[in-house]
Amino acid sequence: MKGYGQFCPIAKAAEIFCERWTALVIRNLGAGAERFNDIHRGVPHMSATLLTRRLRQLEAEGLVQRRRSGTGKIWTYHLTEAGAEFLPLVGALGVWGQRWTRRALAEGERDLGLLIWGLEYSVDAGAFGPRRRVLRLDVCDQPRHKRYYWFVCDAGDLELCVSDPGGDTDLYLGATLETLIQVYRGDIALGAAIDNGQLVADGPPNLLRRLPRWFNFDTMARTPPATGGLTGGPASPAGAGPS
């Protein structure tokens, strides 16, 4: 990591945390990703070689700890106390970005893999109660082999499946990739997307009422855009923010 040649604590911290990708790697670890492949899924445009190097750098700085998994076959990665202390700053970056840099999605930003990864690590698996519940997601504008995902919620645990896990499907959600991203990041309220037909939601009323809790919208998604943001305001100013 290149230094600034200053004794200032801001400069010393920036030498570590302002490297490209570092804040996102810490975000992924803070979200609960522990295995290398799961961390990498959250930064799909970062090469595996660079991720390996960055994790080693963070480990050398005392921000990440590498451990053997329970089986001893793979390594897992975990934030140390010092690394975890940076998480509120990562969250503050996200809130600032929501307020000041929201705009229409560019073509390269409509990332299906990142959306599915984000849902896997953010939804509340206990939202529908302790019984096994299966939510089927249909990303209706994607090719068939990338279109369907099943979120199995069972006693507070979540399993993401890319093929039918069997049994009954309790809830169905269907929308385009862009709509799902906009709902996920808070550009369109969940209730508004359902009411105007952008998002199709089908299932028992008692489970549909719990969908906002299942999505588990965080502070960033609930942050309204600032008037006159740096890039012209939000993608969808009407109805922004989850219901």
PDB file of C-alpha atoms in Angstrom:
ATOM      1  CA  MET A   1       0.000   0.000   0.000  1.00  0.00           C
ATOM      2  CA  LYS A   2       1.371   3.389  -0.979  1.00  0.00           C
ATOM      3  CA  GLY A   3       1.921   5.946   1.752  1.00  0.00           C
ATOM      4  CA  TYR A   4       1.228   9.671   1.869  1.00  0.00           C
ATOM      5  CA  GLY A   5       4.427  10.505   3.721  1.00  0.00           C
ATOM      6  CA  GLN A   6       2.522  12.209   6.547  1.00  0.00           C
ATOM      7  CA  PHE A   7       2.272  11.523  10.268  1.00  0.00           C
ATOM      8  CA  CYS A   8      -1.389  12.688  10.318  1.00  0.00           C
ATOM      9  CA  PRO A   9      -3.701   9.883  11.601  1.00  0.00           C
ATOM     10  CA  ILE A  10      -6.133  10.614   8.748  1.00  0.00           C
ATOM     11  CA  ALA A  11      -3.329  10.003   6.254  1.00  0.00           C
ATOM     12  CA  LYS A  12      -2.247   6.809   8.023  1.00  0.00           C
ATOM     13  CA  ALA A  13      -5.805   5.443   8.040  1.00  0.00           C
ATOM     14  CA  ALA A  14      -6.345   6.467   4.409  1.00  0.00           C
ATOM     15  CA  GLU A  15      -3.240   4.518   3.401  1.00  0.00           C
ATOM     16  CA  ILE A  16      -5.087   1.371   4.447  1.00  0.00           C
ATOM     17  CA  PHE A  17      -8.737   2.060   3.809  1.00  0.00           C
ATOM     18  CA  CYS A  18      -8.682   4.215   0.663  1.00  0.00           C
ATOM     19  CA  GLU A  19      -7.138   1.524  -1.539  1.00  0.00           C
ATOM     20  CA  ARG A  20      -9.581   0.571  -4.295  1.00  0.00           C
ATOM     21  CA  TRP A  21     -11.934  -2.291  -3.266  1.00  0.00           C
ATOM     22  CA  THR A  22     -10.876  -2.260   0.398  1.00  0.00           C
ATOM     23  CA  ALA A  23     -14.078  -0.688   1.747  1.00  0.00           C
ATOM     24  CA  LEU A  24     -16.153  -3.184  -0.247  1.00  0.00           C
ATOM     25  CA  VAL A  25     -14.133  -6.149   1.002  1.00  0.00           C
ATOM     26  CA  ILE A  26     -14.697  -4.954   4.569  1.00  0.00           C
ATOM     27  CA  ARG A  27     -18.383  -4.432   3.755  1.00  0.00           C
ATOM     28  CA  ASN A  28     -18.614  -8.059   2.591  1.00  0.00           C
ATOM     29  CA  LEU A  29     -16.885  -9.389   5.695  1.00  0.00           C
ATOM     30  CA  GLY A  30     -19.143  -7.266   7.892  1.00  0.00           C
ATOM     31  CA  ALA A  31     -22.199  -8.658   6.094  1.00  0.00           C
ATOM     32  CA  GLY A  32     -21.176 -12.165   7.116  1.00  0.00           C
ATOM     33  CA  ALA A  33     -19.288 -13.514   4.099  1.00  0.00           C
ATOM     34  CA  GLU A  34     -16.450 -15.670   5.409  1.00  0.00           C
ATOM     35  CA  ARG A  35     -15.306 -17.979   2.622  1.00  0.00           C
ATOM     36  CA  PHE A  36     -13.161 -16.605  -0.181  1.00  0.00           C
ATOM     37  CA  ASN A  37     -15.711 -17.392  -2.898  1.00  0.00           C
ATOM     38  CA  ASP A  38     -18.529 -15.747  -0.937  1.00  0.00           C
ATOM     39  CA  ILE A  39     -16.432 -12.619  -0.373  1.00  0.00           C
ATOM     40  CA  HIS A  40     -15.561 -12.589  -4.079  1.00  0.00           C
ATOM     41  CA  ARG A  41     -19.222 -12.843  -5.136  1.00  0.00           C
ATOM     42  CA  GLY A  42     -19.769  -9.459  -3.496  1.00  0.00           C
ATOM     43  CA  VAL A  43     -16.980  -7.855  -5.581  1.00  0.00           C
ATOM     44  CA  PRO A  44     -17.433  -9.652  -8.924  1.00  0.00           C
ATOM     45  CA  HIS A  45     -15.342  -7.158 -10.906  1.00  0.00           C
ATOM     46  CA  MET A  46     -12.348  -7.602  -8.596  1.00  0.00           C
ATOM     47  CA  SER A  47      -9.951 -10.288  -9.778  1.00  0.00           C
ATOM     48  CA  ALA A  48      -9.421 -13.286  -7.509  1.00  0.00           C
ATOM     49  CA  THR A  49      -5.692 -12.547  -7.537  1.00  0.00           C
ATOM     50  CA  LEU A  50      -6.225  -8.992  -6.314  1.00  0.00           C
ATOM     51  CA  LEU A  51      -8.700 -10.133  -3.650  1.00  0.00           C
ATOM     52  CA  THR A  52      -6.158 -12.653  -2.373  1.00  0.00           C
ATOM     53  CA  ARG A  53      -3.516  -9.932  -2.174  1.00  0.00           C
ATOM     54  CA  ARG A  54      -5.858  -7.476  -0.470  1.00  0.00           C
ATOM     55  CA  LEU A  55      -6.938 -10.014   2.152  1.00  0.00           C
ATOM     56  CA  ARG A  56      -3.286 -10.752   2.901  1.00  0.00           C
ATOM     57  CA  GLN A  57      -2.584  -7.024   3.238  1.00  0.00           C
ATOM     58  CA  LEU A  58      -5.514  -6.557   5.611  1.00  0.00           C
ATOM     59  CA  GLU A  59      -4.374  -9.576   7.602  1.00  0.00           C
ATOM     60  CA  ALA A  60      -0.863  -8.131   7.860  1.00  0.00           C
ATOM     61  CA  GLU A  61      -2.345  -4.831   9.113  1.00  0.00           C
ATOM     62  CA  GLY A  62      -4.280  -6.682  11.822  1.00  0.00           C
ATOM     63  CA  LEU A  63      -7.733  -5.945  10.361  1.00  0.00           C
ATOM     64  CA  VAL A  64      -8.584  -9.446   9.135  1.00  0.00           C
ATOM     65  CA  GLN A  65      -7.971 -12.809  10.761  1.00  0.00           C
ATOM     66  CA  ARG A  66      -7.716 -15.997   8.722  1.00  0.00           C
ATOM     67  CA  ARG A  67      -8.916 -19.224  10.337  1.00  0.00           C
ATOM     68  CA  ARG A  68      -9.318 -22.853   9.377  1.00  0.00           C
ATOM     69  CA  SER A  69     -12.942 -23.868   8.816  1.00  0.00           C
ATOM     70  CA  GLY A  70     -14.596 -26.432  11.051  1.00  0.00           C
ATOM     71  CA  THR A  71     -13.652 -29.196   8.628  1.00  0.00           C
ATOM     72  CA  GLY A  72     -10.115 -27.870   8.321  1.00  0.00           C
ATOM     73  CA  LYS A  73     -10.331 -28.005   4.529  1.00  0.00           C
ATOM     74  CA  ILE A  74     -10.675 -24.306   3.744  1.00  0.00           C
ATOM     75  CA  TRP A  75      -9.724 -20.935   5.202  1.00  0.00           C
ATOM     76  CA  THR A  76     -12.311 -18.473   6.428  1.00  0.00           C
ATOM     77  CA  TYR A  77     -11.821 -14.739   6.927  1.00  0.00           C
ATOM     78  CA  HIS A  78     -13.070 -12.612   9.816  1.00  0.00           C
ATOM     79  CA  LEU A  79     -12.774  -8.990  10.884  1.00  0.00           C
ATOM     80  CA  THR A  80     -10.699  -8.329  13.961  1.00  0.00           C
ATOM     81  CA  GLU A  81     -11.737  -5.718  16.514  1.00  0.00           C
ATOM     82  CA  ALA A  82      -9.810  -3.114  14.516  1.00  0.00           C
ATOM     83  CA  GLY A  83     -11.471  -4.152  11.257  1.00  0.00           C
ATOM     84  CA  ALA A  84     -14.956  -4.220  12.762  1.00  0.00           C
ATOM     85  CA  GLU A  85     -14.436  -0.720  14.154  1.00  0.00           C
ATOM     86  CA  PHE A  86     -14.289   0.536  10.564  1.00  0.00           C
ATOM     87  CA  LEU A  87     -17.752  -0.808   9.692  1.00  0.00           C
ATOM     88  CA  PRO A  88     -19.668   2.302  10.888  1.00  0.00           C
ATOM     89  CA  LEU A  89     -17.518   4.374   8.532  1.00  0.00           C
ATOM     90  CA  VAL A  90     -18.378   2.051   5.644  1.00  0.00           C
ATOM     91  CA  GLY A  91     -22.043   2.474   6.556  1.00  0.00           C
ATOM     92  CA  ALA A  92     -21.625   6.252   6.668  1.00  0.00           C
ATOM     93  CA  LEU A  93     -20.128   6.157   3.163  1.00  0.00           C
ATOM     94  CA  GLY A  94     -23.222   4.278   1.999  1.00  0.00           C
ATOM     95  CA  VAL A  95     -25.609   6.771   3.575  1.00  0.00           C
ATOM     96  CA  TRP A  96     -23.719   9.682   2.007  1.00  0.00           C
ATOM     97  CA  GLY A  97     -23.819   7.919  -1.351  1.00  0.00           C
ATOM     98  CA  GLN A  98     -27.569   7.387  -1.046  1.00  0.00           C
ATOM     99  CA  ARG A  99     -28.094  11.062  -0.291  1.00  0.00           C
ATOM    100  CA  TRP A 100     -25.778  12.636  -2.832  1.00  0.00           C
ATOM    101  CA  THR A 101     -24.885  10.256  -5.698  1.00  0.00           C
ATOM    102  CA  ARG A 102     -28.120   8.504  -6.655  1.00  0.00           C
ATOM    103  CA  ARG A 103     -28.899   8.435 -10.362  1.00  0.00           C
ATOM    104  CA  ALA A 104     -30.299   6.149 -13.033  1.00  0.00           C
ATOM    105  CA  LEU A 105     -28.471   2.825 -13.258  1.00  0.00           C
ATOM    106  CA  ALA A 106     -25.806   2.551 -15.942  1.00  0.00           C
ATOM    107  CA  GLU A 107     -25.827  -0.611 -18.046  1.00  0.00           C
ATOM    108  CA  GLY A 108     -22.802  -2.106 -16.306  1.00  0.00           C
ATOM    109  CA  GLU A 109     -24.341  -1.493 -12.867  1.00  0.00           C
ATOM    110  CA  ARG A 110     -27.337  -3.798 -13.423  1.00  0.00           C
ATOM    111  CA  ASP A 111     -25.515  -6.692 -11.788  1.00  0.00           C
ATOM    112  CA  LEU A 112     -27.715  -9.726 -11.136  1.00  0.00           C
ATOM    113  CA  GLY A 113     -25.044 -11.600  -9.184  1.00  0.00           C
ATOM    114  CA  LEU A 114     -24.468  -8.695  -6.833  1.00  0.00           C
ATOM    115  CA  LEU A 115     -28.221  -8.310  -6.233  1.00  0.00           C
ATOM    116  CA  ILE A 116     -28.628 -11.989  -5.328  1.00  0.00           C
ATOM    117  CA  TRP A 117     -25.527 -11.818  -3.116  1.00  0.00           C
ATOM    118  CA  GLY A 118     -26.888  -8.703  -1.411  1.00  0.00           C
ATOM    119  CA  LEU A 119     -30.241 -10.353  -0.718  1.00  0.00           C
ATOM    120  CA  GLU A 120     -28.587 -13.519   0.579  1.00  0.00           C
ATOM    121  CA  TYR A 121     -26.598 -11.552   3.144  1.00  0.00           C
ATOM    122  CA  SER A 122     -29.239  -9.007   4.149  1.00  0.00           C
ATOM    123  CA  VAL A 123     -32.726 -10.570   4.275  1.00  0.00           C
ATOM    124  CA  ASP A 124     -34.272 -11.589   7.592  1.00  0.00           C
ATOM    125  CA  ALA A 125     -34.663 -15.359   7.407  1.00  0.00           C
ATOM    126  CA  GLY A 126     -36.866 -15.299  10.510  1.00  0.00           C
ATOM    127  CA  ALA A 127     -39.387 -12.828   9.108  1.00  0.00           C
ATOM    128  CA  PHE A 128     -41.941 -15.516   8.225  1.00  0.00           C
ATOM    129  CA  GLY A 129     -41.727 -17.331  11.548  1.00  0.00           C
ATOM    130  CA  PRO A 130     -39.998 -20.562  12.616  1.00  0.00           C
ATOM    131  CA  ARG A 131     -41.607 -22.853  10.027  1.00  0.00           C
ATOM    132  CA  ARG A 132     -39.870 -23.669   6.741  1.00  0.00           C
ATOM    133  CA  ARG A 133     -40.903 -21.146   4.112  1.00  0.00           C
ATOM    134  CA  VAL A 134     -39.768 -20.990   0.499  1.00  0.00           C
ATOM    135  CA  LEU A 135     -39.725 -17.730  -1.447  1.00  0.00           C
ATOM    136  CA  ARG A 136     -39.268 -18.057  -5.205  1.00  0.00           C
ATOM    137  CA  LEU A 137     -37.762 -15.072  -7.018  1.00  0.00           C
ATOM    138  CA  ASP A 138     -38.334 -14.682 -10.758  1.00  0.00           C
ATOM    139  CA  VAL A 139     -36.032 -12.120 -12.394  1.00  0.00           C
ATOM    140  CA  CYS A 140     -38.295 -12.077 -15.398  1.00  0.00           C
ATOM    141  CA  ASP A 141     -36.077 -10.287 -17.940  1.00  0.00           C
ATOM    142  CA  GLN A 142     -33.115 -12.661 -17.505  1.00  0.00           C
ATOM    143  CA  PRO A 143     -32.221 -15.807 -19.490  1.00  0.00           C
ATOM    144  CA  ARG A 144     -33.890 -18.944 -18.151  1.00  0.00           C
ATOM    145  CA  HIS A 145     -30.689 -20.310 -16.555  1.00  0.00           C
ATOM    146  CA  LYS A 146     -30.290 -17.074 -14.550  1.00  0.00           C
ATOM    147  CA  ARG A 147     -33.949 -16.297 -13.948  1.00  0.00           C
ATOM    148  CA  TYR A 148     -35.093 -18.299 -10.909  1.00  0.00           C
ATOM    149  CA  TYR A 149     -33.844 -18.323  -7.300  1.00  0.00           C
ATOM    150  CA  TRP A 150     -35.281 -19.937  -4.188  1.00  0.00           C
ATOM    151  CA  PHE A 151     -34.747 -18.522  -0.693  1.00  0.00           C
ATOM    152  CA  VAL A 152     -35.406 -21.253   1.871  1.00  0.00           C
ATOM    153  CA  CYS A 153     -36.075 -19.779   5.317  1.00  0.00           C
ATOM    154  CA  ASP A 154     -36.116 -22.396   8.063  1.00  0.00           C
ATOM    155  CA  ALA A 155     -35.940 -21.644  11.785  1.00  0.00           C
ATOM    156  CA  GLY A 156     -34.073 -18.399  11.155  1.00  0.00           C
ATOM    157  CA  ASP A 157     -31.551 -19.952   8.761  1.00  0.00           C
ATOM    158  CA  LEU A 158     -31.368 -19.047   5.075  1.00  0.00           C
ATOM    159  CA  GLU A 159     -30.391 -21.249   2.157  1.00  0.00           C
ATOM    160  CA  LEU A 160     -30.134 -19.831  -1.353  1.00  0.00           C
ATOM    161  CA  CYS A 161     -30.916 -22.358  -4.092  1.00  0.00           C
ATOM    162  CA  VAL A 162     -30.493 -21.980  -7.854  1.00  0.00           C
ATOM    163  CA  SER A 163     -32.664 -25.043  -8.520  1.00  0.00           C
ATOM    164  CA  ASP A 164     -36.018 -26.021  -7.063  1.00  0.00           C
ATOM    165  CA  PRO A 165     -35.411 -27.322  -3.518  1.00  0.00           C
ATOM    166  CA  GLY A 166     -38.658 -29.269  -3.561  1.00  0.00           C
ATOM    167  CA  GLY A 167     -41.727 -28.931  -1.416  1.00  0.00           C
ATOM    168  CA  ASP A 168     -44.244 -26.124  -1.580  1.00  0.00           C
ATOM    169  CA  THR A 169     -43.401 -22.576  -2.587  1.00  0.00           C
ATOM    170  CA  ASP A 170     -44.985 -20.208  -0.093  1.00  0.00           C
ATOM    171  CA  LEU A 171     -44.267 -16.863  -1.759  1.00  0.00           C
ATOM    172  CA  TYR A 172     -43.582 -15.746  -5.310  1.00  0.00           C
ATOM    173  CA  LEU A 173     -41.861 -12.509  -6.325  1.00  0.00           C
ATOM    174  CA  GLY A 174     -41.384 -11.446  -9.930  1.00  0.00           C
ATOM    175  CA  ALA A 175     -39.881  -8.322 -11.468  1.00  0.00           C
ATOM    176  CA  THR A 176     -37.223  -7.109 -13.854  1.00  0.00           C
ATOM    177  CA  LEU A 177     -33.652  -6.868 -12.636  1.00  0.00           C
ATOM    178  CA  GLU A 178     -33.749  -3.066 -12.654  1.00  0.00           C
ATOM    179  CA  THR A 179     -36.927  -2.943 -10.574  1.00  0.00           C
ATOM    180  CA  LEU A 180     -35.514  -5.391  -8.024  1.00  0.00           C
ATOM    181  CA  ILE A 181     -32.332  -3.328  -7.692  1.00  0.00           C
ATOM    182  CA  GLN A 182     -34.359  -0.142  -7.275  1.00  0.00           C
ATOM    183  CA  VAL A 183     -36.497  -1.742  -4.545  1.00  0.00           C
ATOM    184  CA  TYR A 184     -33.400  -3.206  -2.853  1.00  0.00           C
ATOM    185  CA  ARG A 185     -31.547   0.101  -2.708  1.00  0.00           C
ATOM    186  CA  GLY A 186     -34.634   2.148  -1.814  1.00  0.00           C
ATOM    187  CA  ASP A 187     -35.321   4.045  -5.039  1.00  0.00           C
ATOM    188  CA  ILE A 188     -38.849   2.585  -5.226  1.00  0.00           C
ATOM    189  CA  ALA A 189     -40.923   1.728  -2.163  1.00  0.00           C
ATOM    190  CA  LEU A 190     -41.792  -1.964  -1.916  1.00  0.00           C
ATOM    191  CA  GLY A 191     -45.492  -1.214  -1.526  1.00  0.00           C
ATOM    192  CA  ALA A 192     -45.491   1.211  -4.457  1.00  0.00           C
ATOM    193  CA  ALA A 193     -43.733  -1.320  -6.702  1.00  0.00           C
ATOM    194  CA  ILE A 194     -46.393  -3.920  -5.869  1.00  0.00           C
ATOM    195  CA  ASP A 195     -49.285  -1.474  -6.258  1.00  0.00           C
ATOM    196  CA  ASN A 196     -48.165  -0.236  -9.671  1.00  0.00           C
ATOM    197  CA  GLY A 197     -47.424  -3.721 -10.995  1.00  0.00           C
ATOM    198  CA  GLN A 198     -43.651  -3.381 -11.291  1.00  0.00           C
ATOM    199  CA  LEU A 199     -43.240  -6.131  -8.690  1.00  0.00           C
ATOM    200  CA  VAL A 200     -45.591  -9.115  -8.630  1.00  0.00           C
ATOM    201  CA  ALA A 201     -45.995 -10.648  -5.179  1.00  0.00           C
ATOM    202  CA  ASP A 202     -48.200 -13.696  -4.616  1.00  0.00           C
ATOM    203  CA  GLY A 203     -48.801 -15.713  -1.476  1.00  0.00           C
ATOM    204  CA  PRO A 204     -50.927 -15.867   1.669  1.00  0.00           C
ATOM    205  CA  PRO A 205     -51.820 -12.410   3.015  1.00  0.00           C
ATOM    206  CA  ASN A 206     -50.150 -13.077   6.374  1.00  0.00           C
ATOM    207  CA  LEU A 207     -46.819 -13.769   4.625  1.00  0.00           C
ATOM    208  CA  LEU A 208     -47.164 -10.901   2.165  1.00  0.00           C
ATOM    209  CA  ARG A 209     -47.565  -8.525   5.111  1.00  0.00           C
ATOM    210  CA  ARG A 210     -44.157  -9.673   6.347  1.00  0.00           C
ATOM    211  CA  LEU A 211     -42.321  -8.986   3.100  1.00  0.00           C
ATOM    212  CA  PRO A 212     -40.938  -5.605   4.234  1.00  0.00           C
ATOM    213  CA  ARG A 213     -39.442  -7.320   7.262  1.00  0.00           C
ATOM    214  CA  TRP A 214     -38.008 -10.097   5.056  1.00  0.00           C
ATOM    215  CA  PHE A 215     -36.313  -7.564   2.790  1.00  0.00           C
ATOM    216  CA  ASN A 216     -34.848  -6.071   5.974  1.00  0.00           C
ATOM    217  CA  PHE A 217     -34.230  -2.639   4.444  1.00  0.00           C
ATOM    218  CA  ASP A 218     -31.211  -1.045   6.089  1.00  0.00           C
ATOM    219  CA  THR A 219     -30.372   2.560   6.902  1.00  0.00           C
ATOM    220  CA  MET A 220     -28.968   3.160   3.421  1.00  0.00           C
ATOM    221  CA  ALA A 221     -32.155   2.005   1.691  1.00  0.00           C
ATOM    222  CA  ARG A 222     -34.245   4.177   4.025  1.00  0.00           C
ATOM    223  CA  THR A 223     -32.137   7.284   3.381  1.00  0.00           C
ATOM    224  CA  PRO A 224     -33.931   9.814   1.150  1.00  0.00           C
ATOM    225  CA  PRO A 225     -31.997  11.606  -1.582  1.00  0.00           C
ATOM    226  CA  ALA A 226     -30.726  15.101  -0.954  1.00  0.00           C
ATOM    227  CA  THR A 227     -32.286  17.852  -3.032  1.00  0.00           C
ATOM    228  CA  GLY A 228     -29.961  18.606  -5.924  1.00  0.00           C
ATOM    229  CA  GLY A 229     -27.613  15.647  -5.385  1.00  0.00           C
ATOM    230  CA  LEU A 230     -24.201  15.631  -7.039  1.00  0.00           C
ATOM    231  CA  THR A 231     -25.453  13.659 -10.032  1.00  0.00           C
ATOM    232  CA  GLY A 232     -28.907  15.099 -10.442  1.00  0.00           C
ATOM    233  CA  GLY A 233     -30.944  13.313  -7.780  1.00  0.00           C
ATOM    234  CA  PRO A 234     -32.452   9.841  -7.527  1.00  0.00           C
ATOM    235  CA  ALA A 235     -33.385   7.490 -10.320  1.00  0.00           C
ATOM    236  CA  SER A 236     -37.025   7.445  -9.202  1.00  0.00           C
ATOM    237  CA  PRO A 237     -37.869  10.388  -6.964  1.00  0.00           C
ATOM    238  CA  ALA A 238     -41.544   9.460  -6.647  1.00  0.00           C
ATOM    239  CA  GLY A 239     -42.195   7.025  -3.843  1.00  0.00           C
ATOM    240  CA  ALA A 240     -38.561   6.570  -2.912  1.00  0.00           C
ATOM    241  CA  GLY A 241     -37.867   4.593   0.255  1.00  0.00           C
ATOM    242  CA  PRO A 242     -39.246   1.199   1.269  1.00  0.00           C
ATOM    243  CA  SER A 243     -42.760   0.921   2.632  1.00  0.00           C
TER     244      SER A 243
END
